Short mmCIF file of C-alpha atoms in Angstrom, two decimals:
data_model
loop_
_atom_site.label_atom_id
_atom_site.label_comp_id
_atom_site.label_asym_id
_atom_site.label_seq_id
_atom_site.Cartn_x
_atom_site.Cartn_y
_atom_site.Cartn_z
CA UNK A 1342 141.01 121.25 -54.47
CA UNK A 1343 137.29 121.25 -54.00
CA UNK A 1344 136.70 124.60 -56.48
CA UNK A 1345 133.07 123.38 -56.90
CA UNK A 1346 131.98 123.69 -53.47
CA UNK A 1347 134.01 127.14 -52.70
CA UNK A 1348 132.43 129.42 -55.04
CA UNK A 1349 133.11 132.56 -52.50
CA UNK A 1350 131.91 130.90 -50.10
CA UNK A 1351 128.74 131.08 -51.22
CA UNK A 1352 126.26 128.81 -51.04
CA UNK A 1353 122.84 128.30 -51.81
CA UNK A 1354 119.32 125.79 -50.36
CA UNK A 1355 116.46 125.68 -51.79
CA UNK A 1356 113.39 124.22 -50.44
CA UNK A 1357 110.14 123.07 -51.66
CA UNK A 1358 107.52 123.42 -49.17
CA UNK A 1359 104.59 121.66 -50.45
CA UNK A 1360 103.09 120.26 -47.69
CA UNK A 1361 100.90 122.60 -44.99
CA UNK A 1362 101.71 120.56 -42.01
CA UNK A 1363 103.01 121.94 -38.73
CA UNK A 1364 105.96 119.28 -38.25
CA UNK A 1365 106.92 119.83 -41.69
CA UNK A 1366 106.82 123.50 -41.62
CA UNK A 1367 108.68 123.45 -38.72
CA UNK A 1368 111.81 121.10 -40.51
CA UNK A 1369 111.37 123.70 -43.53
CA UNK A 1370 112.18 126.75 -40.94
CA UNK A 1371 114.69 124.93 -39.19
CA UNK A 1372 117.01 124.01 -41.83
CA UNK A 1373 116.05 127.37 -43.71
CA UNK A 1374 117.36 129.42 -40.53
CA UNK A 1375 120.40 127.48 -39.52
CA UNK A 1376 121.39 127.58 -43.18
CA UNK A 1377 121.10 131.32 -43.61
CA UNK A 1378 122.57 132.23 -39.94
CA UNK A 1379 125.74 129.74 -41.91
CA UNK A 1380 125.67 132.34 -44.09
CA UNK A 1381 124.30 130.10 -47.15
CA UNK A 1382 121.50 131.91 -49.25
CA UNK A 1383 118.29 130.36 -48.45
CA UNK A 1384 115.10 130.53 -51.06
CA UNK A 1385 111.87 128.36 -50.25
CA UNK A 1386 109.38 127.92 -52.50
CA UNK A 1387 105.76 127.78 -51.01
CA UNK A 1388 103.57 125.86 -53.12
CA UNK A 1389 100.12 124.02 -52.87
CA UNK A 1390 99.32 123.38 -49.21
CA UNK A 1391 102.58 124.86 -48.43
CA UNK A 1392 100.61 127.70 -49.34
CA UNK A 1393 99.05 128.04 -45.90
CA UNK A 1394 102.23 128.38 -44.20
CA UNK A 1395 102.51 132.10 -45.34
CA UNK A 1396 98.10 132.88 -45.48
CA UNK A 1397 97.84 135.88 -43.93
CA UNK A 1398 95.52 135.18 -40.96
CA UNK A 1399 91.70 135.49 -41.84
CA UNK A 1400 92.30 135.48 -45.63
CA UNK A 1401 92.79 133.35 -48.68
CA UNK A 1402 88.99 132.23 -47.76
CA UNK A 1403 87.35 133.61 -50.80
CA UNK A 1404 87.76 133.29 -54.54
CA UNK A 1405 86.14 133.39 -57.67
CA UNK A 1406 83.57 130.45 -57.86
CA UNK A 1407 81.40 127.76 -55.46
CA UNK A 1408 84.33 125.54 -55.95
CA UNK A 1409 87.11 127.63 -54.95
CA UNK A 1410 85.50 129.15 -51.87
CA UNK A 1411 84.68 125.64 -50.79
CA UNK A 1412 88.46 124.48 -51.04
CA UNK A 1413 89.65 127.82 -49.73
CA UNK A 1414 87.24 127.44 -46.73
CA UNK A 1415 88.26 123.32 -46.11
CA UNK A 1416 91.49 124.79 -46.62
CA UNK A 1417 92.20 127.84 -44.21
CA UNK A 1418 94.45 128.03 -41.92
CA UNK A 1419 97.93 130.05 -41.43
CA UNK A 1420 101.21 129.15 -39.61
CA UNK A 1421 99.57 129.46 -36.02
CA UNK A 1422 96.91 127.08 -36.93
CA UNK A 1423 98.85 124.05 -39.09
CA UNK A 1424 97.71 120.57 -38.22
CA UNK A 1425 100.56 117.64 -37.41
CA UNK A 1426 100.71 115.36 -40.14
CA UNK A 1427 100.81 112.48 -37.30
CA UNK A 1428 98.27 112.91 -33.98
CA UNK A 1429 96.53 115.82 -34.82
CA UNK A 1430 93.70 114.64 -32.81
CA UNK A 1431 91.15 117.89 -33.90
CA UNK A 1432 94.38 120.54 -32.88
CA UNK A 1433 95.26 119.14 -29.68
CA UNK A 1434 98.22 117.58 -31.14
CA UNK A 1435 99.47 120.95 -32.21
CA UNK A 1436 98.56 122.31 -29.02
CA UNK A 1437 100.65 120.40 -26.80
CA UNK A 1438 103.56 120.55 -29.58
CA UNK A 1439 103.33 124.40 -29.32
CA UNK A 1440 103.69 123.84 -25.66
CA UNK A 1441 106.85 121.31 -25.63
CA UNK A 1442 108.26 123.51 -28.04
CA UNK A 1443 108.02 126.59 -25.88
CA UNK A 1444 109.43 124.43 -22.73
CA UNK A 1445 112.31 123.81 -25.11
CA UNK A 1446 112.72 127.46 -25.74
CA UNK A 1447 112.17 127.10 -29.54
CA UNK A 1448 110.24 129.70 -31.79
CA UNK A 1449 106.84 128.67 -32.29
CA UNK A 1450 106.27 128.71 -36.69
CA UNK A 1451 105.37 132.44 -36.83
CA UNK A 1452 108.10 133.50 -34.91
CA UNK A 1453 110.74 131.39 -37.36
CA UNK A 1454 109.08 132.88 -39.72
CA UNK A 1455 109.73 136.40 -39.01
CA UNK A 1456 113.27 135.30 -37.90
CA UNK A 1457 113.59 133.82 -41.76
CA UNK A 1458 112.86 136.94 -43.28
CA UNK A 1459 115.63 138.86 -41.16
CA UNK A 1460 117.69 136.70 -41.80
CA UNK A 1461 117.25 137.47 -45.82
CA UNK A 1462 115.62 134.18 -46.29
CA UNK A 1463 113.67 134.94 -49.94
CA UNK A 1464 110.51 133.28 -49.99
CA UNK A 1465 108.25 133.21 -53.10
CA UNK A 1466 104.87 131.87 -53.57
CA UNK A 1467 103.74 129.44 -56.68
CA UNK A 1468 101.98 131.08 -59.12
CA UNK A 1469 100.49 128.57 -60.86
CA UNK A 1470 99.21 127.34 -57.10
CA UNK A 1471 97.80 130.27 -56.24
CA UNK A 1472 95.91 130.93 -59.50
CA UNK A 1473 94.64 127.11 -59.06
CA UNK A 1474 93.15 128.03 -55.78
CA UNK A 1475 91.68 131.96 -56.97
CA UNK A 1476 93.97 133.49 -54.46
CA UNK A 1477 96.00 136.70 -54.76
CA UNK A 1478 99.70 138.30 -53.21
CA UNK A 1479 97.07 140.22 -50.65
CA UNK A 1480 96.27 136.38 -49.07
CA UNK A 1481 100.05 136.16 -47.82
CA UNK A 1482 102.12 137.71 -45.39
CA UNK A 1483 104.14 140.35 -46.17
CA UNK A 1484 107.56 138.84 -46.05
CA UNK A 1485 106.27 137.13 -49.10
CA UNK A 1486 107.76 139.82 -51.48
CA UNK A 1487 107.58 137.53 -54.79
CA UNK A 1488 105.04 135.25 -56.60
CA UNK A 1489 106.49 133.26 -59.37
CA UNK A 1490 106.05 130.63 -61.23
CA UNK A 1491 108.60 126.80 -61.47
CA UNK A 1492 111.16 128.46 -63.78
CA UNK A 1493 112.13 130.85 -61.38
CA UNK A 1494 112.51 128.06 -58.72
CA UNK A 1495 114.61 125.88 -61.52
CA UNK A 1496 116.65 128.77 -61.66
CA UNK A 1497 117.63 129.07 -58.12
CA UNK A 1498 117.64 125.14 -57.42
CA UNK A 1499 120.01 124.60 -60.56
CA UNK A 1500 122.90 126.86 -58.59
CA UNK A 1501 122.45 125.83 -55.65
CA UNK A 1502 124.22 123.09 -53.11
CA UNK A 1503 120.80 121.86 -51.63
CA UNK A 1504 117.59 121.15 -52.55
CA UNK A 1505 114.94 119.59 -50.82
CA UNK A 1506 111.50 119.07 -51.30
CA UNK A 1507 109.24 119.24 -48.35
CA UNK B 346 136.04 117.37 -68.52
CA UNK B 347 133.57 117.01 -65.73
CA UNK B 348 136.17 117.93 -62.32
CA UNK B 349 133.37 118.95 -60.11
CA UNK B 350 132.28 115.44 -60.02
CA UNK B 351 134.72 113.48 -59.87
CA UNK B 352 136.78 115.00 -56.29
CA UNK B 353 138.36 111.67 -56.13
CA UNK B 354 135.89 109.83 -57.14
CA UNK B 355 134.36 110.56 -53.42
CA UNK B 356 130.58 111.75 -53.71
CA UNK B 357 128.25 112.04 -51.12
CA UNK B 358 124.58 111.46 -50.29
CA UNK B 359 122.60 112.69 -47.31
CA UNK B 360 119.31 112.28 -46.52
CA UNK B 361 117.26 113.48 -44.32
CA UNK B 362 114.31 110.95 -42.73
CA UNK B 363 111.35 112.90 -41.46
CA UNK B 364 108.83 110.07 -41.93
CA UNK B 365 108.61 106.98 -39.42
CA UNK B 366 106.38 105.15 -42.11
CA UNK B 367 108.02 101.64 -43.14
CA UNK B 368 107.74 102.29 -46.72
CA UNK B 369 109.15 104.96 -46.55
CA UNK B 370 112.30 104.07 -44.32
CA UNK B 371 112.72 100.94 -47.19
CA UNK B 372 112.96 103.65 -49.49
CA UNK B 373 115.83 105.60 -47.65
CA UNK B 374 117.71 103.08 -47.02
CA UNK B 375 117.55 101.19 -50.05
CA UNK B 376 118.95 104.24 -51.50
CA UNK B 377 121.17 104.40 -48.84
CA UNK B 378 122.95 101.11 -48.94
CA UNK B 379 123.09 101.32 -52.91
CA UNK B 380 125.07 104.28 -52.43
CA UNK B 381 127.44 102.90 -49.68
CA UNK B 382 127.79 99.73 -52.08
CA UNK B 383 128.76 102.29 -55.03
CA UNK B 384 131.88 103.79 -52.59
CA UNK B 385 129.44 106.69 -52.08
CA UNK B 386 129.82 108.80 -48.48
CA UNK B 387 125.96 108.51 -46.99
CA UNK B 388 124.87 109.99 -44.04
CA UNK B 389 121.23 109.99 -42.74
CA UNK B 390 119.86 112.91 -40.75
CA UNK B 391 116.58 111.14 -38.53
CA UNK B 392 114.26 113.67 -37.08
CA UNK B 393 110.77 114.16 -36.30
CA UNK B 394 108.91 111.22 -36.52
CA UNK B 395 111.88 109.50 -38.52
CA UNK B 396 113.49 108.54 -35.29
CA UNK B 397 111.24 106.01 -34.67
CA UNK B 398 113.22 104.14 -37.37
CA UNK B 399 116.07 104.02 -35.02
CA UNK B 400 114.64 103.36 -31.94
CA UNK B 401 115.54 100.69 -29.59
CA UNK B 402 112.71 98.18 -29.08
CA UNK B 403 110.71 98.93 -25.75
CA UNK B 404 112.69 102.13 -25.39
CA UNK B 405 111.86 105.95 -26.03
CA UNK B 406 108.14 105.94 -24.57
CA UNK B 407 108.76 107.77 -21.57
CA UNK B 408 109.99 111.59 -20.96
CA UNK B 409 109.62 113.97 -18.51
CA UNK B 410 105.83 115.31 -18.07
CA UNK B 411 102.72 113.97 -19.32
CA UNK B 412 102.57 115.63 -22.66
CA UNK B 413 105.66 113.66 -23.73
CA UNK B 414 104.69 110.49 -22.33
CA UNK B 415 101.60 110.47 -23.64
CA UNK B 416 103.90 111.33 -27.21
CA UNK B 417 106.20 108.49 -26.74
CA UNK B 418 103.48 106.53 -25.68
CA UNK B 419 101.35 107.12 -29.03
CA UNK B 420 104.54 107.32 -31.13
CA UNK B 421 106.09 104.25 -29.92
CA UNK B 422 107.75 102.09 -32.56
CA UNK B 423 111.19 100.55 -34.14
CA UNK B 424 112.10 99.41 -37.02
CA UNK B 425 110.00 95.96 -36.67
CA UNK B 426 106.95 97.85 -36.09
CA UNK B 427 106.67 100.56 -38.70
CA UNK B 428 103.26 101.28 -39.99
CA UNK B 429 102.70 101.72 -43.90
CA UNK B 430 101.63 105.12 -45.33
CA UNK B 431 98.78 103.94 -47.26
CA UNK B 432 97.38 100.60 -46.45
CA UNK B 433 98.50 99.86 -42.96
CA UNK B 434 95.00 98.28 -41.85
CA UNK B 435 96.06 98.42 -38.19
CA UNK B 436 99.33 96.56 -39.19
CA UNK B 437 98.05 93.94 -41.74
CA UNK B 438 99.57 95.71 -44.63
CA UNK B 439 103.17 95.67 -42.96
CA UNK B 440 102.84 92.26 -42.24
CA UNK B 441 101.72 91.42 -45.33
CA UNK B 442 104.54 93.66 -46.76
CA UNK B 443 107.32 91.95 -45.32
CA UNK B 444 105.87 88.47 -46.26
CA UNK B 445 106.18 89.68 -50.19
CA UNK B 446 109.75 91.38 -49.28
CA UNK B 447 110.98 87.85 -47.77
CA UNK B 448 109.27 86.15 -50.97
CA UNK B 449 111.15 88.66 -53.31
CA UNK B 450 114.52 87.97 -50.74
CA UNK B 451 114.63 91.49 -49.47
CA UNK B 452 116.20 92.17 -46.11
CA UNK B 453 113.61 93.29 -43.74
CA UNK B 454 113.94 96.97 -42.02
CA UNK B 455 116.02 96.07 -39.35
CA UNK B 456 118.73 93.91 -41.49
CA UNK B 457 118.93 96.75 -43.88
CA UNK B 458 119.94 98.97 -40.92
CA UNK B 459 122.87 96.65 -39.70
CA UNK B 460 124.00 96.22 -43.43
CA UNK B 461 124.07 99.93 -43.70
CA UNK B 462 125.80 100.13 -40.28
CA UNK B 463 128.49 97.93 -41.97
CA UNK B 464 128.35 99.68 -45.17
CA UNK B 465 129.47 102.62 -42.87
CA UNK B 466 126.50 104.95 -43.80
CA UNK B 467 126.61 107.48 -40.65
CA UNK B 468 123.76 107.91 -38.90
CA UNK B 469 122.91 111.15 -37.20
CA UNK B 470 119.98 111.30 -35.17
CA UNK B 471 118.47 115.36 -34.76
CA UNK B 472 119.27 116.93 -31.31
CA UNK B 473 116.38 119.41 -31.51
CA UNK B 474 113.83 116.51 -32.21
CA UNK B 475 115.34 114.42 -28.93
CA UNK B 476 115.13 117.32 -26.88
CA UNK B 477 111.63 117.96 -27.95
CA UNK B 478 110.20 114.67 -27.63
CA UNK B 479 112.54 114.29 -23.90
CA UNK B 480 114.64 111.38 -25.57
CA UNK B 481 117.66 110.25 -24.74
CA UNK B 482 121.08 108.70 -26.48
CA UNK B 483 120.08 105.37 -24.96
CA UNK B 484 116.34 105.40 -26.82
CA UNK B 485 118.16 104.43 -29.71
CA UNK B 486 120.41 101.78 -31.78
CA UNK B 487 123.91 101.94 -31.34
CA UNK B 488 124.00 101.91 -34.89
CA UNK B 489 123.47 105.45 -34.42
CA UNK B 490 126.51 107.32 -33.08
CA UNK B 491 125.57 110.44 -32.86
CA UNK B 492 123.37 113.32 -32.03
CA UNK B 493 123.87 116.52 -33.86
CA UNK B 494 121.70 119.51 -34.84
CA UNK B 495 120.57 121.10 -38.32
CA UNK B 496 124.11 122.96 -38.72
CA UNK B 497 126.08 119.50 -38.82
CA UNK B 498 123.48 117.90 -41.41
CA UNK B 499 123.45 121.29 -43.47
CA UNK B 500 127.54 120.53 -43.47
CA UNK B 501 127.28 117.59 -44.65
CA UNK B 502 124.73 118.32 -47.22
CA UNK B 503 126.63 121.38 -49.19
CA UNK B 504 129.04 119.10 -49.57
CA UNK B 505 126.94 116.70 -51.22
CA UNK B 506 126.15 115.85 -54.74
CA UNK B 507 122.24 113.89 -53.72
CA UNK B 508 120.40 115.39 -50.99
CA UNK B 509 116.88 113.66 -50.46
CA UNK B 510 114.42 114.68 -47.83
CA UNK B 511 112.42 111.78 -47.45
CA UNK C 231 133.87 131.78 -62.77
CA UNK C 232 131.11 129.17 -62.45
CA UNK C 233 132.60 126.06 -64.29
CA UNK C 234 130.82 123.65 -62.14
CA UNK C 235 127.67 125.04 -62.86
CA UNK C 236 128.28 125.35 -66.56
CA UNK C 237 129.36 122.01 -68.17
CA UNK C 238 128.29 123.01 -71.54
CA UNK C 239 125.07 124.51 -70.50
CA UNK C 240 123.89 121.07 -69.52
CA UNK C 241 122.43 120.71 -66.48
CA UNK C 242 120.07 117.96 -65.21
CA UNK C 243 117.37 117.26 -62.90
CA UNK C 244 116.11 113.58 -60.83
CA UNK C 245 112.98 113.34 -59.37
CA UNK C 246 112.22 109.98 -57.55
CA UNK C 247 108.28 110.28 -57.74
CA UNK C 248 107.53 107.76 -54.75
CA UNK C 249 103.67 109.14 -53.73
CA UNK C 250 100.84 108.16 -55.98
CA UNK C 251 99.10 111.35 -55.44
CA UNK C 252 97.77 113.80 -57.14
CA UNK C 253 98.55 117.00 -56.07
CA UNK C 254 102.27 115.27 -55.95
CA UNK C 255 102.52 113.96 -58.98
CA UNK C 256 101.36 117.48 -60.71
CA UNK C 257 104.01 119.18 -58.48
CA UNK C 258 106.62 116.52 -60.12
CA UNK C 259 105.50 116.69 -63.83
CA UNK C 260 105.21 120.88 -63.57
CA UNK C 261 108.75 120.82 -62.40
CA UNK C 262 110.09 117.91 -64.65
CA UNK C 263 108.22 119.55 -68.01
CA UNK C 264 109.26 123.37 -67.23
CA UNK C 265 112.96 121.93 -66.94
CA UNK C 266 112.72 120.43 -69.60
CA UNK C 267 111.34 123.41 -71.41
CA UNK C 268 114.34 125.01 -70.36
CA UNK C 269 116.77 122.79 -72.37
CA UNK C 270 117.89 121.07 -68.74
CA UNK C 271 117.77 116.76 -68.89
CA UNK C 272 115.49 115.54 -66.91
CA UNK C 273 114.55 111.98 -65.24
CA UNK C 274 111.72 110.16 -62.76
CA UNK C 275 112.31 107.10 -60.66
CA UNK C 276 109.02 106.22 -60.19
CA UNK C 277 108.96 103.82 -56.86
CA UNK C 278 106.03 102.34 -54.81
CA UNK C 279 103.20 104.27 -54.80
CA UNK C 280 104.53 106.40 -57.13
CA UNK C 281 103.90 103.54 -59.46
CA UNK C 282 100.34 104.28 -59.91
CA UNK C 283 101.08 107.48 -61.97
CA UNK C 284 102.84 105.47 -65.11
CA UNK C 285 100.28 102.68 -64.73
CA UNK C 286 98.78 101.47 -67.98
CA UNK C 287 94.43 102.19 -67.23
CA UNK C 288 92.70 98.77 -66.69
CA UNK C 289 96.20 96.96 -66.00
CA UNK C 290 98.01 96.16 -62.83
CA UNK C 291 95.75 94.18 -60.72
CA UNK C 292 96.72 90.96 -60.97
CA UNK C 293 100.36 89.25 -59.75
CA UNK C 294 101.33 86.14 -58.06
CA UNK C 295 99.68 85.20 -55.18
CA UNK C 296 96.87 86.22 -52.89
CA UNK C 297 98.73 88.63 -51.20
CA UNK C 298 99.83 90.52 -54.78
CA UNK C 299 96.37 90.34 -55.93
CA UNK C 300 94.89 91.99 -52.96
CA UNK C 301 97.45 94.72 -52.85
CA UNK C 302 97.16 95.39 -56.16
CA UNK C 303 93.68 95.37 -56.16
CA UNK C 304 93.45 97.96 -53.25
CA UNK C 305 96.10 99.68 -55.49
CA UNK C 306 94.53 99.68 -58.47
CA UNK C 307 94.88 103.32 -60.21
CA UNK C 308 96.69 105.09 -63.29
CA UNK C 309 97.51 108.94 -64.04
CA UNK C 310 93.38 109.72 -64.31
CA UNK C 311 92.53 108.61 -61.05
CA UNK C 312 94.43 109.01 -58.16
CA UNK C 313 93.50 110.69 -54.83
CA UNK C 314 94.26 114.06 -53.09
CA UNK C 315 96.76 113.66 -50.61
CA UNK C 316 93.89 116.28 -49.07
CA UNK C 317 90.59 116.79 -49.29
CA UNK C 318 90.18 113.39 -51.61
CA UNK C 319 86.35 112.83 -50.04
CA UNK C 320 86.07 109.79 -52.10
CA UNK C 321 87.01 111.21 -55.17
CA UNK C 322 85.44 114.48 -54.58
CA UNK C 323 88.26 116.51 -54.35
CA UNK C 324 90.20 115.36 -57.37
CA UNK C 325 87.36 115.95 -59.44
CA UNK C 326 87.10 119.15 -58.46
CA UNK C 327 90.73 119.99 -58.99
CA UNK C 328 90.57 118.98 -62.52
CA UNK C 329 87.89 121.73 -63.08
CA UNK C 330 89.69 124.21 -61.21
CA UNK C 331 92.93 123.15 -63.66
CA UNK C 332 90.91 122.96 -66.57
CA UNK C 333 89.43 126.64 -65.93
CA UNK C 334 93.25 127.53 -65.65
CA UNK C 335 94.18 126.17 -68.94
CA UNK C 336 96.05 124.11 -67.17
CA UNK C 337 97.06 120.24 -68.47
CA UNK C 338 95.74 117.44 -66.80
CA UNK C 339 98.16 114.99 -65.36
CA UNK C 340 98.01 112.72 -68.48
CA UNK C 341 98.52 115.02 -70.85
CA UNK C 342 101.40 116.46 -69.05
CA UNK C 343 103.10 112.82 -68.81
CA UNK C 344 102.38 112.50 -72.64
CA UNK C 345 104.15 116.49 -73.20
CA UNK C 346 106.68 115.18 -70.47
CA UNK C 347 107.69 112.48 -72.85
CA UNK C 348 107.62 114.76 -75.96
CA UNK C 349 110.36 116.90 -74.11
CA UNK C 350 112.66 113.96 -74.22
CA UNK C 351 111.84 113.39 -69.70
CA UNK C 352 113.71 109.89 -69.17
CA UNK C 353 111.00 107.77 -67.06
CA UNK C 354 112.35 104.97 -64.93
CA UNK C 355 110.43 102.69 -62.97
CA UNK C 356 111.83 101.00 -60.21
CA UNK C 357 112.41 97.63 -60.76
CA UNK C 358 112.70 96.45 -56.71
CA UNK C 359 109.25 97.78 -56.00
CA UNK C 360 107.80 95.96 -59.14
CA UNK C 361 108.99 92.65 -58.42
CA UNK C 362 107.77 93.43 -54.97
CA UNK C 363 104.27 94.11 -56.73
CA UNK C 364 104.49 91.63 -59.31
CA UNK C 365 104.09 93.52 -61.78
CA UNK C 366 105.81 94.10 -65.15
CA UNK C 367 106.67 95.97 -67.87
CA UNK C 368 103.24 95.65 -69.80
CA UNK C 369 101.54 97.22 -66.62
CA UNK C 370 103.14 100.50 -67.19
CA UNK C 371 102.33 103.30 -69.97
CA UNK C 372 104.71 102.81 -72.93
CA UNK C 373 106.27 106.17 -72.25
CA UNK C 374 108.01 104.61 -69.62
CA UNK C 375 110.99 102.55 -71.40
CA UNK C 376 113.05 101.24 -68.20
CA UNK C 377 112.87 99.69 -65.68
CA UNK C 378 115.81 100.15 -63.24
CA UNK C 379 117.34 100.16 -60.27
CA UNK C 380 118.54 102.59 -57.44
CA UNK C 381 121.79 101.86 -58.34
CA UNK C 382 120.62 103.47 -61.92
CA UNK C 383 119.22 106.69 -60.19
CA UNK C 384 122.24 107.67 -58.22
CA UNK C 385 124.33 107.16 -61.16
CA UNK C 386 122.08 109.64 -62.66
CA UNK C 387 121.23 111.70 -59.64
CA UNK C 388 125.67 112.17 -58.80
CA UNK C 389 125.29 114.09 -61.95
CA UNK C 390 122.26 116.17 -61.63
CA UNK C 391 122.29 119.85 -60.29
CA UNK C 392 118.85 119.56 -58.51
CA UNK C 393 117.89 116.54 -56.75
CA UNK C 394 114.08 115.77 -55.27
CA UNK C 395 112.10 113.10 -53.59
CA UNK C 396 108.14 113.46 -53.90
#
């Protein structure tokens, strides 16, 4: 008897997304969303460039200090404007992925976004990221409900069945 | 007494390979093929830009429309002609990578593969990322069985004690 | 109830730490040192590039052969000097970052390996990737007291809760 893996039924992925690419953005969402229409209960934690995946478009450019609006600025961007981590090629690589990917009838990143948050995906921003870069919860979307910090991550990733770091 | 690991003694790995970098392929399967050698279950997931690990040689650079053979084109690659993440000099630094690996009596890529074909690790190769890139069955190794989606690998994984995503 | 989950309170954490980046290696130490902190047991594989992080300043350069020496050489780096995976401009960007930590009262990355260590964090270091290197156990901070195998981090990693490669 495999008690372990049947708590109810229940279980739980956790995800890392540290990176602020478009391909692996898109793995992040696609493994968050088949896991939670499973019925598993899905957390991802956004942290350092991962960050930009949830930037509210047009914000998170600021911050207190020369140094922090100069990273913030090198670093804008939000889930319709990701680079590829492979053939970016100055956004055209992105561009023609956002136009196999709607040939294939698949969500472009905003749109799995939205779909993760029906789908009761929680997603939580790093704290100690986001005070790093001088940003604040008005930066991020709003299906970004919590900031907190790696304890609260530990937490979830300790119960549950998969965790991956992204 | 420690029951939830020890079903049997059967424990699983999975990993996921997103990255078609050589260095990082040695890494998954050296992990891999450890774990089949242990009497661990493995199974790798290969998507994204990880299925160039498992690509036939001269095969996968077409695809229907120019977008995706101008892709496959770009991404062409196998397991004999992986570039390094840091290093690659336009292919010196594999070479000279698998020089030091054959001084040190490492298996190159490819051997590692059919040793983990024999070790029976299953490998899965990701339906979505085929369909995107306009792939086909025949692109790859018949090492590689199968084609299956995020809901198979996320199967897999809750049942598994190490899941890497590489 | 939650046995699995429970085994005395114990629960444990693997990281294989296979980038020698920055912004990586901070995401691994914050995560290794705050579970630690929370009374869970902790470990790093450090592999490849990862290598760079435990590397002793000034040491590391050398090896057998041409080959080794070069690689080395290009590879030359220890916990105060590694690159951005983004942004790096030549060393630019990591600078930077360690004000932007520092005005956080945040730890820079040696420090944190040195409190990593006084929280009892077992450090590994991969001993297939160093005898690819040529390296050896005097190149590496004395923190580190192994040097193992993967065969040594699955054993470790079938028995750990939460599982990550970075």
């Amino acid at each position: 008897m495999n008690m372990d893996k049947n708590k109810g039924d229940e279980k739980r992925v956790t995800l890392v997304l540290f990176s602020g690419e478009m391909d692996k953005a898109l793995a992040a969402f696609t493994i968050a969303n088949t896991a939670a229409a499973m019925g598993m209960q899905v957390t991802i934690f956004f942290t350092f460039w991962g960050l930009n995946v949830i930037k509210r478009p047009g914000r998170g450019r600021g911050g207190r200090g020369w140094m922090r609006r100069m990273l913030n600025w090198m670093n804008r961007g939000n889930a319709r404007s990701l680079p590829l981590s492979k053939f970016n090629f100055a956004g055209l690589g992105p561009w023609m992925m956002k136009r196999l990917m709607r040939e294939q009838r698949m969500l472009p990143l905003e749109e799995m976004i939205a779909q993760a948050h029906k789908l009761g995906v929680n997603m939580l921003a790093c704290s100690t990221s986001i005070g790093l870069m001088g940003l604040s919860k008005d930066d991020f979307i709003p299906e970004v409900e919590t900031i907190a910090g790696a304890a609260t991550f530990l937490n979830e990733a300790r119960q549950a069945e998969v965790n991956l770091f992204i």
